JSON list of C-alpha atoms and ligand atoms in Angstrom, two decimals:
[
{"chain": "N", "resi": 1, "resn": "UNK", "atom": "CA", "xyz": [146.88, 63.76, 143.38]},
{"chain": "N", "resi": 2, "resn": "UNK", "atom": "CA", "xyz": [145.11, 65.79, 140.78]},
{"chain": "N", "resi": 3, "resn": "UNK", "atom": "CA", "xyz": [147.02, 68.99, 141.66]},
{"chain": "N", "resi": 4, "resn": "UNK", "atom": "CA", "xyz": [149.21, 68.89, 138.57]},
{"chain": "N", "resi": 5, "resn": "UNK", "atom": "CA", "xyz": [146.34, 68.31, 136.13]},
{"chain": "N", "resi": 6, "resn": "UNK", "atom": "CA", "xyz": [144.45, 71.16, 137.78]},
{"chain": "N", "resi": 7, "resn": "UNK", "atom": "CA", "xyz": [147.48, 73.49, 137.48]},
{"chain": "N", "resi": 8, "resn": "UNK", "atom": "CA", "xyz": [147.69, 72.94, 133.77]},
{"chain": "N", "resi": 9, "resn": "UNK", "atom": "CA", "xyz": [143.98, 73.53, 133.48]},
{"chain": "N", "resi": 10, "resn": "UNK", "atom": "CA", "xyz": [144.32, 76.80, 135.33]},
{"chain": "N", "resi": 11, "resn": "UNK", "atom": "CA", "xyz": [147.34, 77.72, 133.18]},
{"chain": "N", "resi": 12, "resn": "UNK", "atom": "CA", "xyz": [145.21, 77.32, 129.98]},
{"chain": "N", "resi": 13, "resn": "UNK", "atom": "CA", "xyz": [141.93, 78.80, 131.43]},
{"chain": "N", "resi": 14, "resn": "UNK", "atom": "CA", "xyz": [141.13, 82.37, 130.49]},
{"chain": "N", "resi": 15, "resn": "UNK", "atom": "CA", "xyz": [142.26, 85.00, 133.09]},
{"chain": "N", "resi": 16, "resn": "UNK", "atom": "CA", "xyz": [139.83, 86.22, 135.64]},
{"chain": "N", "resi": 17, "resn": "UNK", "atom": "CA", "xyz": [139.17, 89.72, 134.94]},
{"chain": "N", "resi": 18, "resn": "UNK", "atom": "CA", "xyz": [138.87, 92.21, 137.82]},
{"chain": "N", "resi": 19, "resn": "UNK", "atom": "CA", "xyz": [135.44, 93.80, 138.32]},
{"chain": "N", "resi": 20, "resn": "UNK", "atom": "CA", "xyz": [134.70, 96.79, 136.36]},
{"chain": "N", "resi": 21, "resn": "UNK", "atom": "CA", "xyz": [135.08, 99.10, 139.30]},
{"chain": "N", "resi": 22, "resn": "UNK", "atom": "CA", "xyz": [138.37, 97.65, 140.47]},
{"chain": "N", "resi": 23, "resn": "UNK", "atom": "CA", "xyz": [140.70, 100.11, 138.68]},
{"chain": "N", "resi": 24, "resn": "UNK", "atom": "CA", "xyz": [138.75, 103.10, 139.85]},
{"chain": "N", "resi": 25, "resn": "UNK", "atom": "CA", "xyz": [138.65, 101.70, 143.43]},
{"chain": "N", "resi": 26, "resn": "UNK", "atom": "CA", "xyz": [142.53, 101.21, 143.37]},
{"chain": "N", "resi": 27, "resn": "UNK", "atom": "CA", "xyz": [143.04, 104.77, 142.39]},
{"chain": "N", "resi": 28, "resn": "UNK", "atom": "CA", "xyz": [140.70, 105.95, 144.78]},
{"chain": "N", "resi": 29, "resn": "UNK", "atom": "CA", "xyz": [142.43, 103.94, 147.47]},
{"chain": "N", "resi": 30, "resn": "UNK", "atom": "CA", "xyz": [145.70, 105.62, 146.48]},
{"chain": "N", "resi": 31, "resn": "UNK", "atom": "CA", "xyz": [144.17, 109.07, 146.91]},
{"chain": "N", "resi": 32, "resn": "UNK", "atom": "CA", "xyz": [143.02, 108.22, 150.56]},
{"chain": "N", "resi": 33, "resn": "UNK", "atom": "CA", "xyz": [146.12, 106.39, 151.37]},
{"chain": "N", "resi": 34, "resn": "UNK", "atom": "CA", "xyz": [148.02, 109.53, 150.83]},
{"chain": "N", "resi": 35, "resn": "UNK", "atom": "CA", "xyz": [145.35, 111.72, 152.42]},
{"chain": "N", "resi": 36, "resn": "UNK", "atom": "CA", "xyz": [143.84, 114.60, 150.42]},
{"chain": "N", "resi": 37, "resn": "UNK", "atom": "CA", "xyz": [144.91, 118.20, 150.87]},
{"chain": "N", "resi": 38, "resn": "UNK", "atom": "CA", "xyz": [143.62, 121.27, 149.26]},
{"chain": "N", "resi": 39, "resn": "UNK", "atom": "CA", "xyz": [146.85, 121.08, 146.88]},
{"chain": "N", "resi": 40, "resn": "UNK", "atom": "CA", "xyz": [145.20, 117.76, 145.19]},
{"chain": "N", "resi": 41, "resn": "UNK", "atom": "CA", "xyz": [142.13, 120.00, 143.97]},
{"chain": "N", "resi": 42, "resn": "UNK", "atom": "CA", "xyz": [138.95, 120.58, 145.68]},
{"chain": "N", "resi": 43, "resn": "UNK", "atom": "CA", "xyz": [137.39, 118.79, 148.37]},
{"chain": "N", "resi": 44, "resn": "UNK", "atom": "CA", "xyz": [134.35, 118.25, 146.13]},
{"chain": "N", "resi": 45, "resn": "UNK", "atom": "CA", "xyz": [136.63, 116.64, 143.20]},
{"chain": "N", "resi": 46, "resn": "UNK", "atom": "CA", "xyz": [138.34, 114.33, 145.91]},
{"chain": "N", "resi": 47, "resn": "UNK", "atom": "CA", "xyz": [135.09, 113.38, 147.41]},
{"chain": "N", "resi": 48, "resn": "UNK", "atom": "CA", "xyz": [133.78, 111.97, 144.08]},
{"chain": "N", "resi": 49, "resn": "UNK", "atom": "CA", "xyz": [136.39, 109.22, 144.22]},
{"chain": "N", "resi": 50, "resn": "UNK", "atom": "CA", "xyz": [135.65, 108.26, 147.87]},
{"chain": "N", "resi": 51, "resn": "UNK", "atom": "CA", "xyz": [135.93, 104.63, 148.76]},
{"chain": "N", "resi": 52, "resn": "UNK", "atom": "CA", "xyz": [136.41, 105.04, 152.49]},
{"chain": "N", "resi": 53, "resn": "UNK", "atom": "CA", "xyz": [133.35, 102.63, 152.94]},
{"chain": "N", "resi": 54, "resn": "UNK", "atom": "CA", "xyz": [131.24, 100.47, 150.74]},
{"chain": "N", "resi": 55, "resn": "UNK", "atom": "CA", "xyz": [128.14, 102.58, 150.56]},
{"chain": "N", "resi": 56, "resn": "UNK", "atom": "CA", "xyz": [129.30, 104.64, 147.62]},
{"chain": "N", "resi": 57, "resn": "UNK", "atom": "CA", "xyz": [129.34, 101.60, 145.34]},
{"chain": "N", "resi": 58, "resn": "UNK", "atom": "CA", "xyz": [125.57, 101.45, 145.15]},
{"chain": "N", "resi": 59, "resn": "UNK", "atom": "CA", "xyz": [124.91, 105.31, 145.18]},
{"chain": "N", "resi": 60, "resn": "UNK", "atom": "CA", "xyz": [124.71, 107.57, 142.12]},
{"chain": "N", "resi": 61, "resn": "UNK", "atom": "CA", "xyz": [127.36, 109.92, 143.41]},
{"chain": "N", "resi": 62, "resn": "UNK", "atom": "CA", "xyz": [128.78, 111.52, 146.58]},
{"chain": "N", "resi": 63, "resn": "UNK", "atom": "CA", "xyz": [126.92, 114.61, 147.73]},
{"chain": "N", "resi": 64, "resn": "UNK", "atom": "CA", "xyz": [129.10, 117.34, 149.06]},
{"chain": "N", "resi": 65, "resn": "UNK", "atom": "CA", "xyz": [127.92, 120.28, 151.17]},
{"chain": "N", "resi": 66, "resn": "UNK", "atom": "CA", "xyz": [127.06, 123.55, 149.71]},
{"chain": "N", "resi": 67, "resn": "UNK", "atom": "CA", "xyz": [127.03, 127.18, 150.71]},
{"chain": "N", "resi": 68, "resn": "UNK", "atom": "CA", "xyz": [129.44, 129.89, 151.42]},
{"chain": "N", "resi": 69, "resn": "UNK", "atom": "CA", "xyz": [132.83, 128.45, 152.37]},
{"chain": "N", "resi": 70, "resn": "UNK", "atom": "CA", "xyz": [133.11, 131.06, 154.99]},
{"chain": "N", "resi": 71, "resn": "UNK", "atom": "CA", "xyz": [129.66, 130.60, 156.58]},
{"chain": "N", "resi": 72, "resn": "UNK", "atom": "CA", "xyz": [129.47, 130.97, 160.32]},
{"chain": "N", "resi": 73, "resn": "UNK", "atom": "CA", "xyz": [126.76, 128.18, 160.47]},
{"chain": "N", "resi": 74, "resn": "UNK", "atom": "CA", "xyz": [127.22, 124.74, 159.10]},
{"chain": "N", "resi": 75, "resn": "UNK", "atom": "CA", "xyz": [123.92, 122.72, 159.08]},
{"chain": "N", "resi": 76, "resn": "UNK", "atom": "CA", "xyz": [124.60, 118.90, 159.18]},
{"chain": "N", "resi": 77, "resn": "UNK", "atom": "CA", "xyz": [121.97, 116.42, 158.29]},
{"chain": "N", "resi": 78, "resn": "UNK", "atom": "CA", "xyz": [122.17, 112.57, 158.04]},
{"chain": "N", "resi": 79, "resn": "UNK", "atom": "CA", "xyz": [122.82, 111.44, 154.55]},
{"chain": "N", "resi": 80, "resn": "UNK", "atom": "CA", "xyz": [121.47, 112.24, 150.93]},
{"chain": "N", "resi": 81, "resn": "UNK", "atom": "CA", "xyz": [118.17, 110.86, 150.07]},
{"chain": "N", "resi": 82, "resn": "UNK", "atom": "CA", "xyz": [117.01, 109.48, 146.86]},
{"chain": "N", "resi": 83, "resn": "UNK", "atom": "CA", "xyz": [116.41, 112.79, 145.22]},
{"chain": "N", "resi": 84, "resn": "UNK", "atom": "CA", "xyz": [119.73, 114.25, 146.64]},
{"chain": "N", "resi": 85, "resn": "UNK", "atom": "CA", "xyz": [121.50, 111.28, 145.31]},
{"chain": "N", "resi": 86, "resn": "UNK", "atom": "CA", "xyz": [120.27, 111.78, 141.77]},
{"chain": "N", "resi": 87, "resn": "UNK", "atom": "CA", "xyz": [120.69, 115.52, 141.89]},
{"chain": "N", "resi": 88, "resn": "UNK", "atom": "CA", "xyz": [124.00, 115.63, 143.78]},
{"chain": "N", "resi": 89, "resn": "UNK", "atom": "CA", "xyz": [122.95, 118.42, 146.12]},
{"chain": "N", "resi": 90, "resn": "UNK", "atom": "CA", "xyz": [122.08, 118.22, 149.84]},
{"chain": "N", "resi": 91, "resn": "UNK", "atom": "CA", "xyz": [118.31, 118.75, 151.21]},
{"chain": "N", "resi": 92, "resn": "UNK", "atom": "CA", "xyz": [116.60, 119.12, 147.95]},
{"chain": "N", "resi": 93, "resn": "UNK", "atom": "CA", "xyz": [113.84, 116.40, 148.59]},
{"chain": "N", "resi": 94, "resn": "UNK", "atom": "CA", "xyz": [110.92, 116.38, 150.98]},
{"chain": "N", "resi": 95, "resn": "UNK", "atom": "CA", "xyz": [113.10, 116.75, 154.03]},
{"chain": "N", "resi": 96, "resn": "UNK", "atom": "CA", "xyz": [114.83, 119.80, 152.22]},
{"chain": "N", "resi": 97, "resn": "UNK", "atom": "CA", "xyz": [111.54, 121.36, 151.59]},
{"chain": "N", "resi": 98, "resn": "UNK", "atom": "CA", "xyz": [110.58, 121.06, 155.15]},
{"chain": "N", "resi": 99, "resn": "UNK", "atom": "CA", "xyz": [113.93, 122.29, 156.19]},
{"chain": "N", "resi": 100, "resn": "UNK", "atom": "CA", "xyz": [113.63, 125.38, 153.87]},
{"chain": "N", "resi": 101, "resn": "UNK", "atom": "CA", "xyz": [110.17, 126.18, 155.22]},
{"chain": "N", "resi": 102, "resn": "UNK", "atom": "CA", "xyz": [111.28, 125.88, 158.90]},
{"chain": "N", "resi": 103, "resn": "UNK", "atom": "CA", "xyz": [114.21, 127.95, 158.22]},
{"chain": "N", "resi": 104, "resn": "UNK", "atom": "CA", "xyz": [112.23, 130.63, 156.60]},
{"chain": "N", "resi": 105, "resn": "UNK", "atom": "CA", "xyz": [109.73, 130.64, 159.56]},
{"chain": "N", "resi": 106, "resn": "UNK", "atom": "CA", "xyz": [112.91, 130.88, 161.88]},
{"chain": "N", "resi": 107, "resn": "UNK", "atom": "CA", "xyz": [114.52, 133.73, 159.97]},
{"chain": "N", "resi": 108, "resn": "UNK", "atom": "CA", "xyz": [117.31, 131.54, 159.05]},
{"chain": "N", "resi": 109, "resn": "UNK", "atom": "CA", "xyz": [118.70, 132.31, 155.59]},
{"chain": "N", "resi": 110, "resn": "UNK", "atom": "CA", "xyz": [119.62, 128.95, 154.12]},
{"chain": "N", "resi": 111, "resn": "UNK", "atom": "CA", "xyz": [121.76, 130.53, 151.35]},
{"chain": "N", "resi": 112, "resn": "UNK", "atom": "CA", "xyz": [123.97, 131.82, 154.11]},
{"chain": "N", "resi": 113, "resn": "UNK", "atom": "CA", "xyz": [124.66, 128.59, 155.82]},
{"chain": "N", "resi": 114, "resn": "UNK", "atom": "CA", "xyz": [126.88, 125.72, 154.62]},
{"chain": "N", "resi": 115, "resn": "UNK", "atom": "CA", "xyz": [124.56, 122.86, 154.31]},
{"chain": "N", "resi": 116, "resn": "UNK", "atom": "CA", "xyz": [126.01, 119.27, 154.53]},
{"chain": "N", "resi": 117, "resn": "UNK", "atom": "CA", "xyz": [125.55, 115.72, 155.75]},
{"chain": "N", "resi": 118, "resn": "UNK", "atom": "CA", "xyz": [127.38, 113.61, 158.14]},
{"chain": "N", "resi": 119, "resn": "UNK", "atom": "CA", "xyz": [127.47, 110.61, 155.41]},
{"chain": "N", "resi": 120, "resn": "UNK", "atom": "CA", "xyz": [128.00, 111.72, 151.89]},
{"chain": "N", "resi": 121, "resn": "UNK", "atom": "CA", "xyz": [126.45, 108.97, 150.01]},
{"chain": "N", "resi": 122, "resn": "UNK", "atom": "CA", "xyz": [122.95, 107.56, 149.98]},
{"chain": "N", "resi": 123, "resn": "UNK", "atom": "CA", "xyz": [122.61, 104.24, 151.59]},
{"chain": "N", "resi": 124, "resn": "UNK", "atom": "CA", "xyz": [119.55, 102.27, 150.69]},
{"chain": "N", "resi": 125, "resn": "UNK", "atom": "CA", "xyz": [117.93, 98.83, 150.03]},
{"chain": "N", "resi": 126, "resn": "UNK", "atom": "CA", "xyz": [115.59, 98.16, 147.09]},
{"chain": "N", "resi": 127, "resn": "UNK", "atom": "CA", "xyz": [112.07, 96.91, 147.74]},
{"chain": "N", "resi": 128, "resn": "UNK", "atom": "CA", "xyz": [109.66, 96.65, 144.80]},
{"chain": "N", "resi": 129, "resn": "UNK", "atom": "CA", "xyz": [112.02, 98.77, 142.56]},
{"chain": "N", "resi": 130, "resn": "UNK", "atom": "CA", "xyz": [111.94, 101.64, 145.24]},
{"chain": "N", "resi": 131, "resn": "UNK", "atom": "CA", "xyz": [115.18, 102.63, 147.06]},
{"chain": "N", "resi": 132, "resn": "UNK", "atom": "CA", "xyz": [114.44, 102.70, 150.68]},
{"chain": "N", "resi": 133, "resn": "UNK", "atom": "CA", "xyz": [116.66, 104.70, 153.03]},
{"chain": "N", "resi": 134, "resn": "UNK", "atom": "CA", "xyz": [118.86, 102.76, 155.35]},
{"chain": "N", "resi": 135, "resn": "UNK", "atom": "CA", "xyz": [120.72, 104.27, 158.41]},
{"chain": "N", "resi": 136, "resn": "UNK", "atom": "CA", "xyz": [124.40, 104.31, 157.95]},
{"chain": "N", "resi": 137, "resn": "UNK", "atom": "CA", "xyz": [126.25, 102.15, 160.83]},
{"chain": "N", "resi": 138, "resn": "UNK", "atom": "CA", "xyz": [128.72, 103.47, 163.08]},
{"chain": "N", "resi": 139, "resn": "UNK", "atom": "CA", "xyz": [131.69, 102.24, 161.03]},
{"chain": "N", "resi": 140, "resn": "UNK", "atom": "CA", "xyz": [130.39, 104.18, 157.98]},
{"chain": "N", "resi": 141, "resn": "UNK", "atom": "CA", "xyz": [129.69, 107.21, 159.98]},
{"chain": "N", "resi": 142, "resn": "UNK", "atom": "CA", "xyz": [133.24, 107.15, 161.39]},
{"chain": "N", "resi": 143, "resn": "UNK", "atom": "CA", "xyz": [134.60, 106.61, 157.84]},
{"chain": "N", "resi": 144, "resn": "UNK", "atom": "CA", "xyz": [132.81, 109.62, 156.65]},
{"chain": "N", "resi": 145, "resn": "UNK", "atom": "CA", "xyz": [133.51, 112.06, 159.47]},
{"chain": "N", "resi": 146, "resn": "UNK", "atom": "CA", "xyz": [136.82, 112.52, 157.75]},
{"chain": "N", "resi": 147, "resn": "UNK", "atom": "CA", "xyz": [135.04, 114.43, 154.94]},
{"chain": "N", "resi": 148, "resn": "UNK", "atom": "CA", "xyz": [132.99, 116.33, 157.55]},
{"chain": "N", "resi": 149, "resn": "UNK", "atom": "CA", "xyz": [136.01, 117.34, 159.53]},
{"chain": "N", "resi": 150, "resn": "UNK", "atom": "CA", "xyz": [137.47, 118.63, 156.32]},
{"chain": "N", "resi": 151, "resn": "UNK", "atom": "CA", "xyz": [134.52, 120.61, 155.34]},
{"chain": "N", "resi": 152, "resn": "UNK", "atom": "CA", "xyz": [134.74, 122.09, 159.13]},
{"chain": "N", "resi": 153, "resn": "UNK", "atom": "CA", "xyz": [138.35, 122.88, 158.79]},
{"chain": "N", "resi": 154, "resn": "UNK", "atom": "CA", "xyz": [137.80, 124.72, 155.57]},
{"chain": "N", "resi": 155, "resn": "UNK", "atom": "CA", "xyz": [134.85, 126.76, 156.57]},
{"chain": "N", "resi": 156, "resn": "UNK", "atom": "CA", "xyz": [135.59, 127.02, 160.30]},
{"chain": "N", "resi": 157, "resn": "UNK", "atom": "CA", "xyz": [131.96, 127.82, 161.30]},
{"chain": "N", "resi": 158, "resn": "UNK", "atom": "CA", "xyz": [131.00, 129.41, 164.56]},
{"chain": "N", "resi": 159, "resn": "UNK", "atom": "CA", "xyz": [128.36, 126.83, 165.06]},
{"chain": "N", "resi": 160, "resn": "UNK", "atom": "CA", "xyz": [127.53, 123.52, 163.71]},
{"chain": "N", "resi": 161, "resn": "UNK", "atom": "CA", "xyz": [123.86, 122.23, 163.92]},
{"chain": "N", "resi": 162, "resn": "UNK", "atom": "CA", "xyz": [123.42, 118.42, 164.19]},
{"chain": "N", "resi": 163, "resn": "UNK", "atom": "CA", "xyz": [120.13, 117.61, 162.71]},
{"chain": "N", "resi": 164, "resn": "UNK", "atom": "CA", "xyz": [119.06, 114.31, 164.03]},
{"chain": "N", "resi": 165, "resn": "UNK", "atom": "CA", "xyz": [120.78, 111.41, 165.50]},
{"chain": "N", "resi": 166, "resn": "UNK", "atom": "CA", "xyz": [123.40, 110.45, 162.84]},
{"chain": "N", "resi": 167, "resn": "UNK", "atom": "CA", "xyz": [124.71, 114.02, 162.77]},
{"chain": "N", "resi": 168, "resn": "UNK", "atom": "CA", "xyz": [124.88, 114.08, 166.54]},
{"chain": "N", "resi": 169, "resn": "UNK", "atom": "CA", "xyz": [126.71, 110.66, 166.59]},
{"chain": "N", "resi": 170, "resn": "UNK", "atom": "CA", "xyz": [129.08, 111.91, 163.96]},
{"chain": "N", "resi": 171, "resn": "UNK", "atom": "CA", "xyz": [129.86, 115.22, 165.78]},
{"chain": "N", "resi": 172, "resn": "UNK", "atom": "CA", "xyz": [129.65, 114.45, 169.37]},
{"chain": "N", "resi": 173, "resn": "UNK", "atom": "CA", "xyz": [130.37, 110.69, 169.31]},
{"chain": "N", "resi": 174, "resn": "UNK", "atom": "CA", "xyz": [126.90, 110.04, 170.82]},
{"chain": "N", "resi": 175, "resn": "UNK", "atom": "CA", "xyz": [123.58, 109.60, 168.82]},
{"chain": "N", "resi": 176, "resn": "UNK", "atom": "CA", "xyz": [121.24, 108.76, 171.59]},
{"chain": "N", "resi": 177, "resn": "UNK", "atom": "CA", "xyz": [118.72, 110.76, 173.43]},
{"chain": "N", "resi": 178, "resn": "UNK", "atom": "CA", "xyz": [118.59, 113.39, 170.72]},
{"chain": "N", "resi": 179, "resn": "UNK", "atom": "CA", "xyz": [115.14, 114.61, 171.97]},
{"chain": "N", "resi": 180, "resn": "UNK", "atom": "CA", "xyz": [116.39, 115.09, 175.53]},
{"chain": "N", "resi": 181, "resn": "UNK", "atom": "CA", "xyz": [119.48, 116.95, 174.09]},
{"chain": "N", "resi": 182, "resn": "UNK", "atom": "CA", "xyz": [117.46, 119.11, 171.64]},
{"chain": "N", "resi": 183, "resn": "UNK", "atom": "CA", "xyz": [118.19, 122.66, 171.86]},
{"chain": "N", "resi": 184, "resn": "UNK", "atom": "CA", "xyz": [121.60, 122.39, 173.83]},
{"chain": "N", "resi": 185, "resn": "UNK", "atom": "CA", "xyz": [124.75, 123.31, 172.45]},
{"chain": "N", "resi": 186, "resn": "UNK", "atom": "CA", "xyz": [127.48, 120.75, 173.12]},
{"chain": "N", "resi": 187, "resn": "UNK", "atom": "CA", "xyz": [131.19, 121.02, 172.99]},
{"chain": "N", "resi": 188, "resn": "UNK", "atom": "CA", "xyz": [133.74, 118.58, 172.05]},
{"chain": "N", "resi": 189, "resn": "UNK", "atom": "CA", "xyz": [137.44, 118.84, 171.51]},
{"chain": "N", "resi": 190, "resn": "UNK", "atom": "CA", "xyz": [138.63, 120.15, 168.11]},
{"chain": "N", "resi": 191, "resn": "UNK", "atom": "CA", "xyz": [135.30, 121.05, 166.68]},
{"chain": "N", "resi": 192, "resn": "UNK", "atom": "CA", "xyz": [133.08, 124.08, 166.80]},
{"chain": "N", "resi": 193, "resn": "UNK", "atom": "CA", "xyz": [130.16, 124.02, 169.24]},
{"chain": "N", "resi": 194, "resn": "UNK", "atom": "CA", "xyz": [127.34, 121.67, 168.19]},
{"chain": "N", "resi": 195, "resn": "UNK", "atom": "CA", "xyz": [123.71, 122.53, 168.58]},
{"chain": "N", "resi": 196, "resn": "UNK", "atom": "CA", "xyz": [121.62, 119.44, 168.79]},
{"chain": "N", "resi": 197, "resn": "UNK", "atom": "CA", "xyz": [118.29, 119.51, 167.03]},
{"chain": "N", "resi": 198, "resn": "UNK", "atom": "CA", "xyz": [115.73, 117.06, 165.24]},
{"chain": "N", "resi": 199, "resn": "UNK", "atom": "CA", "xyz": [115.99, 116.10, 161.85]},
{"chain": "N", "resi": 200, "resn": "UNK", "atom": "CA", "xyz": [113.45, 117.50, 159.55]},
{"chain": "N", "resi": 201, "resn": "UNK", "atom": "CA", "xyz": [112.31, 113.98, 158.51]},
{"chain": "N", "resi": 202, "resn": "UNK", "atom": "CA", "xyz": [111.46, 113.56, 162.07]},
{"chain": "N", "resi": 203, "resn": "UNK", "atom": "CA", "xyz": [108.97, 116.22, 161.68]},
{"chain": "N", "resi": 204, "resn": "UNK", "atom": "CA", "xyz": [107.72, 114.66, 158.53]},
{"chain": "N", "resi": 205, "resn": "UNK", "atom": "CA", "xyz": [107.31, 111.19, 160.15]},
{"chain": "N", "resi": 206, "resn": "UNK", "atom": "CA", "xyz": [105.70, 112.46, 163.42]},
{"chain": "N", "resi": 207, "resn": "UNK", "atom": "CA", "xyz": [102.14, 111.09, 163.75]},
{"chain": "N", "resi": 208, "resn": "UNK", "atom": "CA", "xyz": [99.18, 113.31, 164.28]},
{"chain": "N", "resi": 209, "resn": "UNK", "atom": "CA", "xyz": [98.85, 117.05, 164.08]},
{"chain": "N", "resi": 210, "resn": "UNK", "atom": "CA", "xyz": [99.93, 117.68, 167.52]},
{"chain": "N", "resi": 211, "resn": "UNK", "atom": "CA", "xyz": [103.15, 115.78, 167.47]},
{"chain": "N", "resi": 212, "resn": "UNK", "atom": "CA", "xyz": [103.91, 117.17, 164.00]},
{"chain": "N", "resi": 213, "resn": "UNK", "atom": "CA", "xyz": [103.36, 120.74, 165.20]},
{"chain": "N", "resi": 214, "resn": "UNK", "atom": "CA", "xyz": [105.44, 120.16, 168.30]},
{"chain": "N", "resi": 215, "resn": "UNK", "atom": "CA", "xyz": [108.33, 118.52, 166.36]},
{"chain": "N", "resi": 216, "resn": "UNK", "atom": "CA", "xyz": [108.21, 121.39, 163.86]},
{"chain": "N", "resi": 217, "resn": "UNK", "atom": "CA", "xyz": [108.33, 124.06, 166.70]},
{"chain": "N", "resi": 218, "resn": "UNK", "atom": "CA", "xyz": [111.33, 122.47, 168.23]},
{"chain": "N", "resi": 219, "resn": "UNK", "atom": "CA", "xyz": [113.09, 122.41, 164.85]},
{"chain": "N", "resi": 220, "resn": "UNK", "atom": "CA", "xyz": [112.24, 126.01, 164.30]},
{"chain": "N", "resi": 221, "resn": "UNK", "atom": "CA", "xyz": [113.25, 127.10, 167.91]},
{"chain": "N", "resi": 222, "resn": "UNK", "atom": "CA", "xyz": [116.64, 125.62, 167.20]},
{"chain": "N", "resi": 223, "resn": "UNK", "atom": "CA", "xyz": [117.11, 127.18, 163.68]},
{"chain": "N", "resi": 224, "resn": "UNK", "atom": "CA", "xyz": [116.19, 130.62, 165.32]},
{"chain": "N", "resi": 225, "resn": "UNK", "atom": "CA", "xyz": [118.91, 130.07, 167.72]},
{"chain": "N", "resi": 226, "resn": "UNK", "atom": "CA", "xyz": [121.36, 129.06, 164.62]},
{"chain": "N", "resi": 227, "resn": "UNK", "atom": "CA", "xyz": [120.44, 132.32, 162.69]},
{"chain": "N", "resi": 228, "resn": "UNK", "atom": "CA", "xyz": [121.70, 134.34, 165.73]},
{"chain": "N", "resi": 229, "resn": "UNK", "atom": "CA", "xyz": [125.11, 133.00, 164.99]},
{"chain": "N", "resi": 230, "resn": "UNK", "atom": "CA", "xyz": [124.97, 134.26, 161.29]},
{"chain": "N", "resi": 231, "resn": "UNK", "atom": "CA", "xyz": [125.70, 137.73, 162.48]},
{"chain": "N", "resi": 232, "resn": "UNK", "atom": "CA", "xyz": [128.99, 138.36, 163.95]},
{"chain": "N", "resi": 233, "resn": "UNK", "atom": "CA", "xyz": [128.88, 138.50, 167.76]},
{"chain": "I", "resi": 301, "resn": "URA", "atom": "N1", "xyz": [118.11, 114.01, 154.61]},
{"chain": "I", "resi": 301, "resn": "URA", "atom": "C1", "xyz": [119.25, 114.28, 154.96]},
{"chain": "I", "resi": 301, "resn": "URA", "atom": "O1", "xyz": [119.82, 114.15, 156.03]},
{"chain": "I", "resi": 301, "resn": "URA", "atom": "N2", "xyz": [120.08, 114.98, 154.20]},
{"chain": "I", "resi": 301, "resn": "URA", "atom": "C2", "xyz": [119.69, 115.11, 153.01]},
{"chain": "I", "resi": 301, "resn": "URA", "atom": "O2", "xyz": [120.49, 115.93, 152.11]},
{"chain": "I", "resi": 301, "resn": "URA", "atom": "C3", "xyz": [118.42, 114.93, 152.52]},
{"chain": "I", "resi": 301, "resn": "URA", "atom": "C4", "xyz": [117.64, 114.32, 153.34]}
]
């Protein structure tokens, strides 16, 4: 009965403005509806506008991989952490420092590898003003695999190294039993061979000196194997 009155109130009311990000989000959607190709600019430029899932809304920036675009080895982590999100570079925080130290011990030249993540934005929750890492869910990992596959297609590495469960899930479709699979090379269709290993933060989180030493040795052993792929067979 009051529809007419409500309709005229609506007509007189100020328009509802779209949220601030709506314009940008729409432009991004367009980019991805048509699909990015190298003709549209660099992968890194396109990644800046990624809206394939919602994680990016709360992150500072997307973090692309870095390293030689023709590297024979692609190291794949989980997602940027707090520091990576701020700096825009992969593996520069505590896990990155551990990775660097382990790589050095394994004789793997980080600068010769392409280093990237399965998920390109930092997913977190806020607790007492601190940003706490949250694992990306399967739909987010699957939304982001598009970028990882684009990086793989561009670099065509001889070996990818999945560091941890999220990278293993992205690259092989299965993220379980990483410890059992550690050190093995898995094959899936349309991707280069995948060496499964632990994530550097698994080493950081290991409790007790013996557990930490064992986890570190496992990572070093696998990085040594990866180093063998840097040189042409
Ligand atoms: N952990 C990751 O998986 N990747 C990073 O870049 C940093 C921490």
